[in-house]
Amino acid sequence: ARCSTITCMLPAVLTVCRPSPPKKIRWCTLSDPEQRKCAELAKSLVTVLPPAAVTAFARLSCVRASSTIDCINRISASRADLVTLDAGEVYSVRRFGLVAVAKEIYSDGGCLLSVAVVKNSSLDISSLQGLRSCHSGIRWTAGWNLPLGFLLSRNYLSWSKQQPLSHDVSRFFRASCVPGAAALAPSLCALCQGEKSYSLQKNYHCETSHSEPFYSSQGALRCLRSGAADVAFVDHLVLESIEGSFRDELSLLCADGTQAPLSHYRSCNLGRGPGAATVTRRNFRKVSQKFLSTVQMLFGRKGQEVQRFQLFESALFGKKDLLFRDATDRLFVLPENVDVSQVVGQDYVALLKSLRHEGSSLEDSVMRWCCISQAEQNKCEQWALNINSGPLVCIRGLSVRDCIMKIKKDEVDAVSLDATHTFIAGKCGLVPVVTEYYVKLSLSASSAFPSVVGVAVAKTSSKNMLLGSLHSRRSCHSYMYSPAGWLLPYRYMLDKELNSMYNGVFWKGCLPGSQGNLCKVCLGGTGEAATKRCTDNHNERYYGNMGALRCLVGDVSGKSFGDVAFIEHHSIQSNILSLNSSGWAEGWMSTDFELLCADGRRAALSEWESCNLGAIPPNTIMTHPVLTARVYEFLMRSQETLASNPNLEFRLFESQQYGESDLLFKDATQCLVHTSHVDYRSILGEGFYRYAEAVFNCTRSELLTASKYLTHKH
């Protein structure tokens, strides 16, 4: 459908624009070869378009500029109209009143992979300090933003934050060429070879212009080939253009410390980011859309006049990537209501902010933690009052899923996630920082990390309640997508759609975050936690392990109860005591409950090791990749502060005094284990990961769908 829209654009241009004054399109060029290609495009347009269309656009003219920032200034001042920029520069143009009008789409999508290319077979990604580097451009996606974000996240590069990042980068590398860096850190231009001049328009040294030999990914590779640098940070598209014996000399540096051949860039890279886009002034957007659609229809890969001129080929003009990247498969002309943050993606925006791109910055001294209820908010605020690790701000989310999206949107920094939500967050591009450690409750060898287990609990008095005969019973589940309350029971009640399976098996129940019959037993909240029934947080009184146990025994009046509760085993004993101490339901003891086993028998609560629904990997604190070091440092300082003050009433891993259990962290947590160097899949273990993947393959998750859009739409 998108191609047919482009095909039908030309008649609309001819009809609508004919009565209008002629529109002159001025393309901003960065070198003499690009000027020649632009002029050939202009001549070809006049040759192939009928007179009406030539009048519609008047003609294409080519405006020679000295750098990309010169182009941006010219377009802003209405002295030029269009230029194609790297996504890092595209994000900056908002300050100049410019907008993105089209995105480059490559053979495998609109994304670029950042790769580190070397000739020396002994180098690895962790040992770059003191070496010489070449980068495609300052603040460029593959040459600067992604590799520096990676180096910072692994603590290979230290940044004091008291100076701009460019200052510390210039001290990290012995010498560099980073085109465009002259104004920020002249020392980052030491290796550049462009001609120097006191005249701004004739000075090409370290400029973002083809007249700087080491400009762009092609130039950074040229820098490496010349022997001027030890490593070149470029995008994966440029690797295809490397020919001959030089290709055999090169390797990629991988994130795990190894090297790999150039062809392995999909698995050996430093991150993924958006590709280039064409920008214009806001009030010139419509004309630009029509112009770009027309030239693509005529001269694109499958253009009607491609034998006359090829929009995405530059070899005839003596350089590569002129006007557009030669690897471009097509242009996607953007709708009018698209903001630049949507064009480059929320993950990329978060990265740019963390690098203080163009003056934007995160408040690095402030840690923003996501809370999902009034009880969590209360505990979080006490945490903030009792630590010495920098300001902590407690920000309310609607649910755990909402917290994941808030991290994606750079509205919060971190949250502790159960295993299922760790799986979802990992798919959405978030990464681990630390993992909760439950030393006394682990099942042996089920995972690389100590786990808890999911159990099905019934009242001892309900003698005919067995795991295989729950049809038409009332069920209590901790919350939607929880491992024990939602995911593990699937093994014993298989169906294609998990939500409808529960609605089909059980008469009614309480699964907070769900809908239909599985909300009918839920109660909602009261007082300052007042909320509608079945909300996906502690404000619903039947939420979580504590809530599911309340659901099993019923409310104070003895109504609204379930027959079976699907929960985690670790907090059962303390939660039963809480039923009495909180006044929720008096007289209940551990002997009043039994476990329902997978083999059809029943067992005492103490027999959870042999009678359970399966092991559950530990909770993991997740964040955006560029924030791992900062979140880890905050948590370690918190633990140290609290450990050195044993007389404090506040306990990070206790929640009963707030009327709930497992607030912010599981109460069973003994300590936090550093895992930012570990992939989330390793934390979950292959068995749990494959099982979760199988379940979500046939169960729709709105969060996964939305996050996939935010992560991969580049």
XYZ file of C-alpha atoms in Angstrom:
714
model
C 0.000 0.000 0.000
C 2.831 2.360 0.796
C 4.382 1.864 -2.689
C 1.067 2.569 -4.427
C 0.775 5.812 -2.447
C 4.137 6.914 -3.777
C 3.227 5.850 -7.315
C 0.048 7.946 -7.201
C 1.792 11.035 -5.855
C 2.859 12.604 -9.156
C -0.636 13.226 -10.585
C -1.586 14.881 -7.294
C 1.465 17.141 -7.575
C 0.560 18.095 -11.123
C -3.069 18.817 -10.335
C -2.762 20.598 -7.010
C 0.360 22.664 -7.628
C -0.253 23.859 -11.182
C -2.065 27.090 -10.219
C 0.404 27.833 -7.400
C 3.514 30.002 -7.710
C 6.565 27.934 -8.712
C 8.349 26.207 -5.826
C 12.110 26.210 -5.940
C 13.786 23.245 -4.207
C 17.300 23.976 -2.955
C 19.389 20.967 -1.908
C 22.283 21.641 0.461
C 25.451 19.807 -0.651
C 28.639 19.056 1.270
C 31.270 18.603 -1.454
C 31.991 19.181 -5.120
C 31.078 15.561 -6.025
C 27.759 15.934 -4.178
C 27.190 19.223 -5.988
C 27.727 17.443 -9.323
C 25.298 14.651 -8.418
C 22.709 17.208 -7.307
C 23.144 19.113 -10.594
C 22.671 15.883 -12.567
C 19.475 15.187 -10.616
C 18.235 18.691 -11.430
C 18.970 18.192 -15.155
C 17.293 14.779 -15.145
C 14.153 16.198 -13.537
C 13.821 18.817 -16.258
C 14.374 16.129 -18.905
C 11.821 13.544 -17.732
C 9.055 15.604 -16.133
C 6.262 17.090 -18.231
C 6.156 20.913 -18.300
C 3.436 21.104 -15.629
C 5.572 19.245 -13.110
C 8.660 21.298 -13.954
C 6.598 24.378 -13.235
C 5.339 22.786 -10.012
C 8.853 22.523 -8.638
C 10.297 25.288 -10.835
C 13.679 23.540 -10.724
C 16.065 21.908 -8.317
C 19.078 24.020 -7.443
C 22.120 22.957 -5.456
C 23.537 25.054 -2.603
C 27.147 24.311 -1.683
C 27.851 24.428 2.080
C 30.938 23.796 4.186
C 29.448 21.331 6.719
C 26.243 19.771 7.969
C 25.827 22.504 10.586
C 26.241 25.067 7.802
C 23.420 23.288 5.950
C 21.219 23.300 9.054
C 21.777 27.018 9.517
C 21.061 27.716 5.833
C 17.813 25.727 5.872
C 16.713 27.414 9.081
C 17.384 30.823 7.481
C 15.501 29.847 4.272
C 18.702 29.889 2.208
C 18.406 26.134 1.454
C 15.593 23.592 1.812
C 16.760 19.990 2.170
C 19.679 17.914 3.441
C 20.101 14.316 4.614
C 21.585 13.954 8.109
C 22.704 11.235 10.487
C 20.049 10.488 13.139
C 22.212 12.072 15.860
C 22.101 15.360 13.962
C 18.410 14.884 13.107
C 17.623 14.958 16.831
C 19.435 18.304 17.098
C 17.489 20.091 14.350
C 14.478 20.694 16.609
C 16.405 23.611 18.093
C 16.529 25.176 14.622
C 12.817 24.733 13.862
C 13.487 21.916 11.386
C 11.639 18.618 10.967
C 12.397 15.209 9.483
C 10.482 14.630 6.263
C 11.790 11.213 5.096
C 13.786 8.297 6.483
C 16.236 6.096 4.659
C 15.193 2.436 4.622
C 17.903 -0.149 3.973
C 17.637 -3.746 2.802
C 17.036 -5.026 6.348
C 15.096 -2.055 7.731
C 15.661 1.476 8.943
C 18.296 0.721 11.591
C 22.068 0.952 11.711
C 24.413 -1.220 13.757
C 27.503 0.378 15.274
C 30.664 -1.672 14.761
C 34.252 -1.222 15.910
C 36.689 -2.205 13.136
C 40.368 -2.997 13.797
C 43.426 -4.369 11.982
C 45.226 -5.542 15.132
C 44.179 -9.080 16.037
C 45.197 -8.682 19.698
C 42.792 -5.867 20.578
C 39.501 -6.273 22.430
C 36.706 -3.845 23.245
C 37.761 -3.471 26.887
C 41.324 -2.344 26.075
C 40.847 0.721 23.864
C 42.160 3.294 26.336
C 45.279 5.012 25.058
C 44.715 3.941 21.438
C 43.981 6.094 18.367
C 40.400 6.267 17.111
C 38.480 7.481 14.082
C 34.739 8.196 14.224
C 32.246 8.912 11.445
C 31.186 12.176 13.093
C 30.546 13.919 16.399
C 27.214 12.851 17.923
C 26.681 10.479 15.008
C 24.734 7.314 15.764
C 27.236 4.602 14.822
C 30.435 6.617 15.210
C 29.796 8.313 18.560
C 26.502 7.828 20.411
C 26.210 4.033 20.325
C 29.882 3.124 20.927
C 30.316 5.670 23.732
C 27.037 4.587 25.304
C 28.337 1.022 25.224
C 31.756 1.907 26.677
C 30.097 3.895 29.479
C 27.609 1.130 30.284
C 30.461 -1.378 30.710
C 32.574 1.081 32.753
C 35.378 0.830 30.181
C 35.153 4.608 29.799
C 34.829 6.862 32.856
C 32.941 10.115 32.662
C 33.120 12.571 35.551
C 29.966 14.438 34.344
C 31.643 17.677 35.491
C 32.895 18.173 31.932
C 31.233 17.460 28.577
C 31.629 13.849 27.461
C 33.904 14.966 24.597
C 36.450 16.167 27.185
C 36.780 12.734 28.813
C 36.752 10.967 25.440
C 39.715 13.105 24.333
C 41.605 11.880 27.404
C 40.525 8.249 26.898
C 41.938 7.972 23.351
C 45.538 8.991 22.645
C 44.481 10.766 19.447
C 41.325 10.865 17.342
C 39.558 12.213 14.305
C 35.939 13.041 15.117
C 34.625 15.305 12.324
C 32.571 18.144 13.764
C 34.331 18.123 17.154
C 36.542 21.190 16.639
C 34.291 23.507 18.639
C 33.813 21.006 21.489
C 37.252 19.473 21.939
C 39.937 20.439 19.395
C 42.111 17.539 20.566
C 39.550 15.159 19.023
C 40.593 16.519 15.627
C 44.307 15.658 15.886
C 44.178 12.855 13.295
C 41.923 14.614 10.780
C 43.425 15.561 7.416
C 41.070 18.119 5.878
C 42.548 21.329 4.490
C 42.888 24.112 7.067
C 41.959 27.726 6.348
C 41.250 30.887 8.284
C 38.229 31.340 6.001
C 35.278 29.460 7.505
C 33.896 28.506 4.094
C 37.261 27.060 2.994
C 38.245 25.310 6.227
C 37.563 21.579 5.832
C 39.739 20.293 8.680
C 37.635 18.123 11.027
C 34.393 19.323 9.397
C 31.336 17.194 8.706
C 31.903 17.469 4.981
C 33.174 15.134 2.265
C 36.109 17.543 1.909
C 37.439 16.120 5.200
C 39.027 12.819 4.025
C 38.160 11.057 7.293
C 34.500 12.230 7.400
C 31.618 9.692 7.620
C 31.899 5.916 7.961
C 33.757 5.752 4.644
C 36.258 8.323 5.933
C 36.734 6.585 9.291
C 37.613 3.379 7.424
C 39.987 5.418 5.247
C 41.571 6.663 8.456
C 42.057 3.074 9.690
C 43.440 1.919 6.347
C 45.988 4.738 6.262
C 47.393 3.565 9.601
C 46.438 6.806 11.336
C 44.147 4.997 13.806
C 43.908 1.683 15.654
C 40.084 1.459 15.658
C 37.301 2.916 13.512
C 33.735 3.312 14.791
C 31.410 3.032 11.787
C 28.014 1.656 10.777
C 27.504 -1.830 9.376
C 26.392 -0.590 5.944
C 29.899 0.537 5.069
C 31.308 -2.964 5.542
C 29.799 -4.137 2.247
C 31.877 -1.606 0.311
C 35.232 -2.877 1.615
C 37.001 -4.788 -1.141
C 40.115 -6.799 -1.857
C 42.946 -7.616 0.499
C 41.996 -4.803 2.909
C 38.847 -6.707 3.836
C 40.923 -9.708 4.921
C 42.998 -7.527 7.258
C 40.016 -6.328 9.286
C 38.023 -7.701 12.213
C 35.173 -6.538 14.399
C 35.440 -6.058 18.168
C 32.535 -7.843 19.864
C 30.773 -6.876 23.094
C 31.930 -10.089 24.805
C 35.627 -9.247 24.336
C 36.231 -11.424 21.256
C 36.856 -10.556 17.612
C 34.831 -11.691 14.609
C 34.924 -11.438 10.811
C 33.234 -8.436 9.180
C 30.359 -10.634 8.014
C 29.345 -11.281 11.655
C 28.168 -7.722 12.314
C 24.647 -8.854 13.291
C 25.978 -10.671 16.362
C 29.157 -8.617 16.876
C 28.231 -4.963 17.296
C 27.954 -2.216 19.923
C 24.276 -1.417 19.519
C 21.450 -0.582 17.155
C 20.146 2.877 16.277
C 18.093 4.731 13.667
C 19.333 5.444 10.151
C 19.621 8.790 8.382
C 16.739 11.154 7.575
C 16.129 14.134 5.315
C 15.174 17.378 7.077
C 13.539 20.635 6.068
C 11.757 23.624 7.606
C 8.387 22.958 9.182
C 6.555 25.211 6.730
C 8.246 23.505 3.769
C 7.257 19.988 4.778
C 4.402 19.431 2.293
C 6.397 20.604 -0.719
C 9.339 18.437 0.395
C 7.105 15.385 0.794
C 5.822 15.753 -2.772
C 9.275 16.421 -4.170
C 10.884 13.392 -2.475
C 8.004 11.127 -3.456
C 8.370 12.271 -7.053
C 12.148 11.826 -7.337
C 11.875 8.403 -5.724
C 9.132 7.366 -8.126
C 11.341 8.442 -11.022
C 14.874 7.592 -9.900
C 14.560 5.165 -6.961
C 15.592 1.492 -7.112
C 12.541 0.645 -9.208
C 12.046 4.106 -10.652
C 10.342 4.774 -13.961
C 13.405 6.698 -15.208
C 16.163 4.820 -13.381
C 18.108 4.396 -16.627
C 18.425 8.192 -16.757
C 19.522 8.804 -13.153
C 19.974 6.628 -10.028
C 19.089 8.374 -6.783
C 20.923 5.906 -4.522
C 24.133 5.460 -6.547
C 27.155 7.773 -6.320
C 30.025 5.926 -8.052
C 29.742 8.046 -11.227
C 30.618 11.147 -9.208
C 33.789 9.823 -7.572
C 32.547 9.507 -3.972
C 30.133 7.333 -1.984
C 26.918 8.262 -0.187
C 26.125 11.518 -1.984
C 22.704 13.093 -1.216
C 21.659 9.713 0.319
C 23.427 6.569 1.516
C 24.185 4.304 -1.445
C 22.858 1.395 0.652
C 19.394 3.008 0.771
C 16.708 0.721 -0.577
C 13.959 3.348 -0.498
C 12.800 6.490 1.258
C 9.897 6.399 3.673
C 8.200 9.779 3.408
C 6.993 10.575 6.919
C 3.467 11.684 7.870
C 3.069 15.291 8.960
C 2.218 14.592 12.602
C 5.393 12.640 13.378
C 7.692 14.176 16.009
C 11.460 13.759 15.768
C 11.402 11.597 18.926
C 9.142 9.173 17.091
C 11.393 9.281 14.037
C 14.522 8.229 15.927
C 12.793 6.135 18.642
C 12.428 6.504 22.397
C 15.383 4.246 23.221
C 17.648 6.406 21.117
C 16.303 9.604 22.691
C 17.075 8.179 26.150
C 20.615 7.407 24.990
C 21.106 10.932 23.631
C 19.840 12.493 26.848
C 22.160 10.340 28.938
C 25.088 11.520 26.792
C 23.911 15.148 27.240
C 23.424 15.413 23.517
C 23.072 19.031 22.368
C 22.785 20.300 25.906
C 19.954 17.995 26.981
C 20.774 15.953 30.054
C 19.333 13.728 32.696
C 19.574 14.918 36.262
C 22.447 12.558 36.945
C 22.316 13.061 40.692
C 18.673 11.974 40.888
C 17.519 8.351 40.771
C 13.901 7.928 39.640
C 12.354 4.704 40.997
C 9.032 3.359 39.751
C 6.360 2.537 42.362
C 3.029 0.925 41.512
C 0.889 1.671 44.556
C 0.429 3.910 47.574
C 2.117 1.282 49.764
C 5.166 1.166 47.478
C 5.213 4.950 47.349
C 5.272 5.068 51.177
C 8.146 2.597 51.382
C 10.060 4.330 48.582
C 9.777 7.686 50.341
C 11.138 6.137 53.551
C 13.989 4.682 51.488
C 14.746 8.171 50.168
C 14.869 9.583 53.709
C 17.239 6.921 55.039
C 20.045 6.789 52.480
C 23.127 8.760 51.572
C 23.361 7.737 47.930
C 22.019 10.870 46.250
C 18.444 12.032 45.812
C 15.832 9.352 45.196
C 12.584 10.367 43.516
C 9.631 7.971 43.759
C 7.461 8.099 40.634
C 4.089 6.365 40.435
C 3.309 3.904 37.671
C -0.039 2.216 37.065
C 1.434 -1.292 36.960
C 4.702 -3.153 36.462
C 4.047 -3.048 32.715
C 3.573 0.710 32.922
C 6.929 1.000 34.734
C 8.649 -0.790 31.859
C 7.163 1.670 29.394
C 8.140 4.605 31.617
C 11.768 3.466 31.482
C 11.485 3.155 27.703
C 10.130 6.714 27.575
C 12.815 8.060 29.953
C 10.269 8.948 32.633
C 11.838 6.715 35.314
C 15.214 4.998 35.676
C 14.714 1.610 37.324
C 12.296 -0.967 38.727
C 12.485 -4.479 40.173
C 10.775 -6.999 37.884
C 9.620 -10.566 38.382
C 10.864 -13.215 35.953
C 8.014 -12.850 33.433
C 8.338 -9.087 33.328
C 12.137 -9.449 33.109
C 11.490 -11.524 29.985
C 9.172 -8.830 28.600
C 11.529 -5.976 29.530
C 14.471 -7.788 27.943
C 12.492 -8.160 24.729
C 11.771 -4.430 24.979
C 15.469 -3.533 25.135
C 15.974 -3.055 28.891
C 18.952 -4.682 30.635
C 19.746 -6.102 34.110
C 21.605 -4.152 36.779
C 21.363 -6.402 39.833
C 19.461 -9.541 40.747
C 17.803 -10.356 44.071
C 19.438 -13.194 46.004
C 17.350 -15.667 48.070
C 19.971 -17.917 49.615
C 17.730 -19.863 52.020
C 14.898 -20.657 49.637
C 16.602 -21.984 46.544
C 15.751 -25.136 44.662
C 19.027 -26.819 43.742
C 20.498 -26.362 40.243
C 17.316 -25.078 38.612
C 19.089 -21.911 37.512
C 22.405 -20.127 37.762
C 20.732 -17.898 40.365
C 18.729 -18.911 43.469
C 15.049 -19.258 42.663
C 11.714 -19.401 44.419
C 8.847 -21.692 43.403
C 5.239 -21.233 42.440
C 2.623 -23.159 44.381
C -1.116 -23.778 44.331
C -2.660 -23.342 47.803
C -6.093 -24.459 49.036
C -7.773 -24.503 52.428
C -7.211 -27.741 54.331
C -10.968 -27.991 54.862
C -11.577 -28.173 51.065
C -10.764 -31.873 50.848
C -11.984 -32.409 47.282
C -9.768 -29.656 45.845
C -7.049 -31.132 43.585
C -4.898 -29.540 40.926
C -6.483 -31.600 38.157
C -10.086 -30.820 39.177
C -10.368 -27.051 39.381
C -13.055 -26.585 36.756
C -15.729 -24.088 37.825
C -13.819 -23.151 40.979
C -12.966 -19.618 42.132
C -9.321 -18.737 41.603
C -6.962 -16.212 43.183
C -3.890 -15.119 41.178
C -1.207 -12.715 42.340
C -1.447 -10.506 39.212
C -1.457 -10.529 35.432
C 1.729 -11.970 33.887
C 3.137 -12.951 37.305
C 5.218 -16.148 37.118
C 3.430 -18.006 39.929
C -0.034 -16.543 39.469
C -0.274 -16.538 35.684
C 2.574 -18.226 33.797
C 3.265 -21.510 35.610
C -0.364 -22.700 35.939
C -0.436 -22.736 32.131
C 1.497 -26.007 32.208
C -1.389 -27.724 33.927
C -4.300 -26.098 32.064
C -3.042 -25.801 28.502
C -5.020 -23.712 26.030
C -4.182 -21.491 23.070
C -5.111 -18.234 24.772
C -4.058 -18.081 28.398
C -6.489 -15.383 29.477
C -9.474 -17.102 27.873
C -8.215 -20.408 29.296
C -8.508 -19.056 32.822
C -11.911 -17.562 32.084
C -12.950 -20.943 30.671
C -11.618 -23.146 33.480
C -12.601 -21.088 36.503
C -16.101 -19.964 37.393
C -14.746 -16.603 38.484
C -11.720 -15.253 40.283
C -9.332 -12.380 40.874
C -6.446 -11.877 38.467
C -5.478 -8.205 38.937
C -4.860 -6.591 35.581
C -7.260 -8.938 33.822
C -10.916 -8.508 32.890
C -14.222 -10.364 32.744
C -14.968 -13.183 35.201
C -11.432 -13.051 36.532
C -12.126 -9.661 38.069
C -15.406 -10.511 39.785
C -13.848 -11.727 43.056
C -11.488 -8.717 43.311
C -12.265 -5.995 45.870
C -10.499 -2.783 44.797
C -8.928 -0.435 47.339
C -9.980 1.813 50.189
C -8.774 5.035 51.844
C -5.736 6.654 50.254
C -5.360 3.519 48.110
C -8.947 3.745 46.803
C -9.121 2.361 43.286
C -11.451 0.490 41.003
C -11.625 -3.280 41.269
C -8.958 -5.490 39.612
C -6.250 -2.845 39.117
C -2.795 -4.205 38.469
C -1.115 -2.931 41.675
C -1.197 -3.176 45.487
C -4.113 -0.732 45.656
C -6.221 -3.776 44.725
C -6.428 -5.602 48.065
C -6.190 -9.000 46.344
C -2.987 -8.080 44.438
C 0.292 -10.000 44.865
C 1.120 -12.959 47.088
C -0.413 -11.313 50.158
C -3.482 -10.307 48.175
C -4.022 -13.775 46.714
C -3.908 -15.242 50.238
C -6.480 -12.653 51.378
C -8.574 -13.691 48.393
C -8.343 -17.335 49.473
C -9.672 -16.658 52.988
C -12.119 -13.944 51.902
C -12.681 -10.387 53.067
C -13.608 -9.369 56.613
C -17.244 -10.188 55.984
C -16.300 -13.660 54.821
C -17.428 -13.000 51.250
C -15.516 -12.528 47.992
C -13.225 -15.496 48.441
C -11.564 -18.053 46.198
C -11.011 -21.793 46.353
C -7.388 -21.914 45.166
C -4.541 -19.382 45.205
C -1.597 -19.410 42.790
C 1.310 -17.687 44.559
C 5.017 -17.917 45.417
C 5.998 -20.073 48.365
C 8.557 -17.806 50.018
C 6.225 -15.495 51.913
C 3.387 -17.847 52.844
C 4.246 -18.197 56.543
C 4.712 -14.470 57.202
C 1.645 -13.607 55.146
C -0.502 -16.007 57.187
C 0.726 -14.280 60.353
C -0.132 -10.958 58.728
C -3.746 -12.071 58.269
C -4.042 -12.090 62.055
C -1.908 -9.079 62.929
C -3.525 -6.837 60.335
C -7.025 -7.766 61.460
C -7.874 -9.037 57.992
C -8.899 -12.538 59.125
C -8.196 -13.877 62.603
C -7.437 -17.407 63.658
C -5.774 -18.713 60.507
C -2.651 -20.878 60.925
C -0.272 -22.662 58.557
C -2.079 -25.947 59.173
C -5.262 -24.413 57.729
C -3.677 -24.467 54.248
C -2.263 -27.185 52.010
C -0.419 -27.351 48.714
C -1.915 -28.920 45.595
C 0.721 -31.056 43.894
C 1.197 -31.750 40.200
C 0.837 -35.498 40.783
C -2.678 -35.080 42.210
C -1.842 -35.324 45.905
C -1.931 -32.641 48.598
C 0.868 -31.714 50.979
C 1.723 -29.480 53.910
C 3.066 -25.997 53.190
C 6.511 -27.092 54.378
C 6.756 -29.639 51.526
C 7.079 -26.985 48.796
C 10.299 -28.506 47.437
C 8.476 -31.647 46.250
C 5.021 -30.111 45.731
C 5.145 -27.057 43.482
C 4.320 -25.763 40.007
C 7.922 -25.037 39.047
C 10.963 -22.881 39.780
C 10.838 -19.114 39.286
C 14.051 -17.176 38.541
C 14.765 -14.236 40.850
C 13.544 -10.675 40.461
C 15.896 -8.439 38.487
C 16.327 -4.675 38.646
C 16.162 -3.487 35.029
C 17.008 -0.177 33.399
C 17.934 1.411 30.092
C 21.334 0.178 28.826
C 23.050 3.559 29.218
C 22.013 3.869 32.887
C 23.325 0.569 34.244
C 26.446 2.002 35.892
C 24.523 4.838 37.557
C 21.720 2.582 38.861
C 24.247 0.037 40.132
C 26.263 2.694 41.950
C 23.084 4.051 43.554
C 21.969 0.619 44.781
C 25.395 -0.289 46.155
C 25.579 2.993 48.078
C 22.072 2.334 49.412
C 23.014 -1.136 50.644
C 26.217 0.173 52.241
C 24.403 3.042 53.970
C 21.701 0.769 55.379
C 24.153 -1.942 56.408
C 26.314 0.560 58.305
C 23.268 1.832 60.244
C 21.679 -1.319 61.755
C 19.630 0.772 64.195
C 17.575 2.326 61.401
C 13.937 1.266 61.450
C 13.857 1.165 57.657
C 14.654 -2.162 55.969
C 14.975 -2.352 52.195
C 13.757 -5.955 52.058
C 10.881 -5.752 54.550
C 7.349 -4.596 53.773
C 4.976 -5.766 56.524
C 5.013 -2.384 58.297
C 3.431 -0.891 55.158
C 0.577 -3.399 55.229
C 1.739 -5.464 52.249
C 4.501 -7.848 51.205
C 7.202 -7.658 48.533
C 7.130 -3.879 48.059
C 9.838 -2.588 45.663
C 11.794 -5.825 46.273
C 10.887 -9.337 47.418
C 10.940 -9.592 51.215
C 12.901 -12.844 50.824
C 15.860 -10.930 49.359
C 19.117 -11.318 51.282
C 21.177 -8.975 49.109
C 21.559 -7.693 45.543
C 23.989 -9.364 43.138
C 25.697 -7.420 40.328
C 24.452 -8.738 36.957
C 24.836 -5.892 34.469
C 27.486 -7.992 32.707
C 24.996 -10.869 32.334
C 22.325 -11.184 29.654
C 18.761 -11.319 31.023
C 18.298 -14.658 29.262
C 21.111 -16.157 31.357
C 19.463 -14.889 34.550
C 16.159 -16.497 33.597
C 17.805 -19.745 32.499
C 17.132 -21.484 29.199
C 14.238 -23.572 30.531
C 12.206 -20.630 31.842
C 13.125 -18.447 28.851
C 11.944 -21.026 26.307
C 8.770 -21.671 28.278
C 7.938 -17.950 28.511
C 8.649 -17.546 24.801
C 6.314 -20.422 23.963
C 3.519 -18.948 26.088
C 3.856 -15.446 24.599
C 3.959 -16.884 21.094
C 0.302 -17.773 21.541
C -0.723 -15.095 24.043
C -0.887 -11.467 22.944
C 0.870 -8.919 25.141
C 0.031 -5.270 24.464
C 3.266 -4.273 26.193
C 5.407 -6.465 23.943
C 3.573 -5.142 20.890
C 4.002 -1.495 21.927
C 7.603 -1.995 22.963
C 8.447 -3.762 19.724
C 7.117 -0.693 17.903
C 9.192 1.697 20.032
C 12.336 -0.420 19.785
C 12.402 -1.484 16.135
C 10.549 1.149 14.156
C 13.813 2.894 13.203
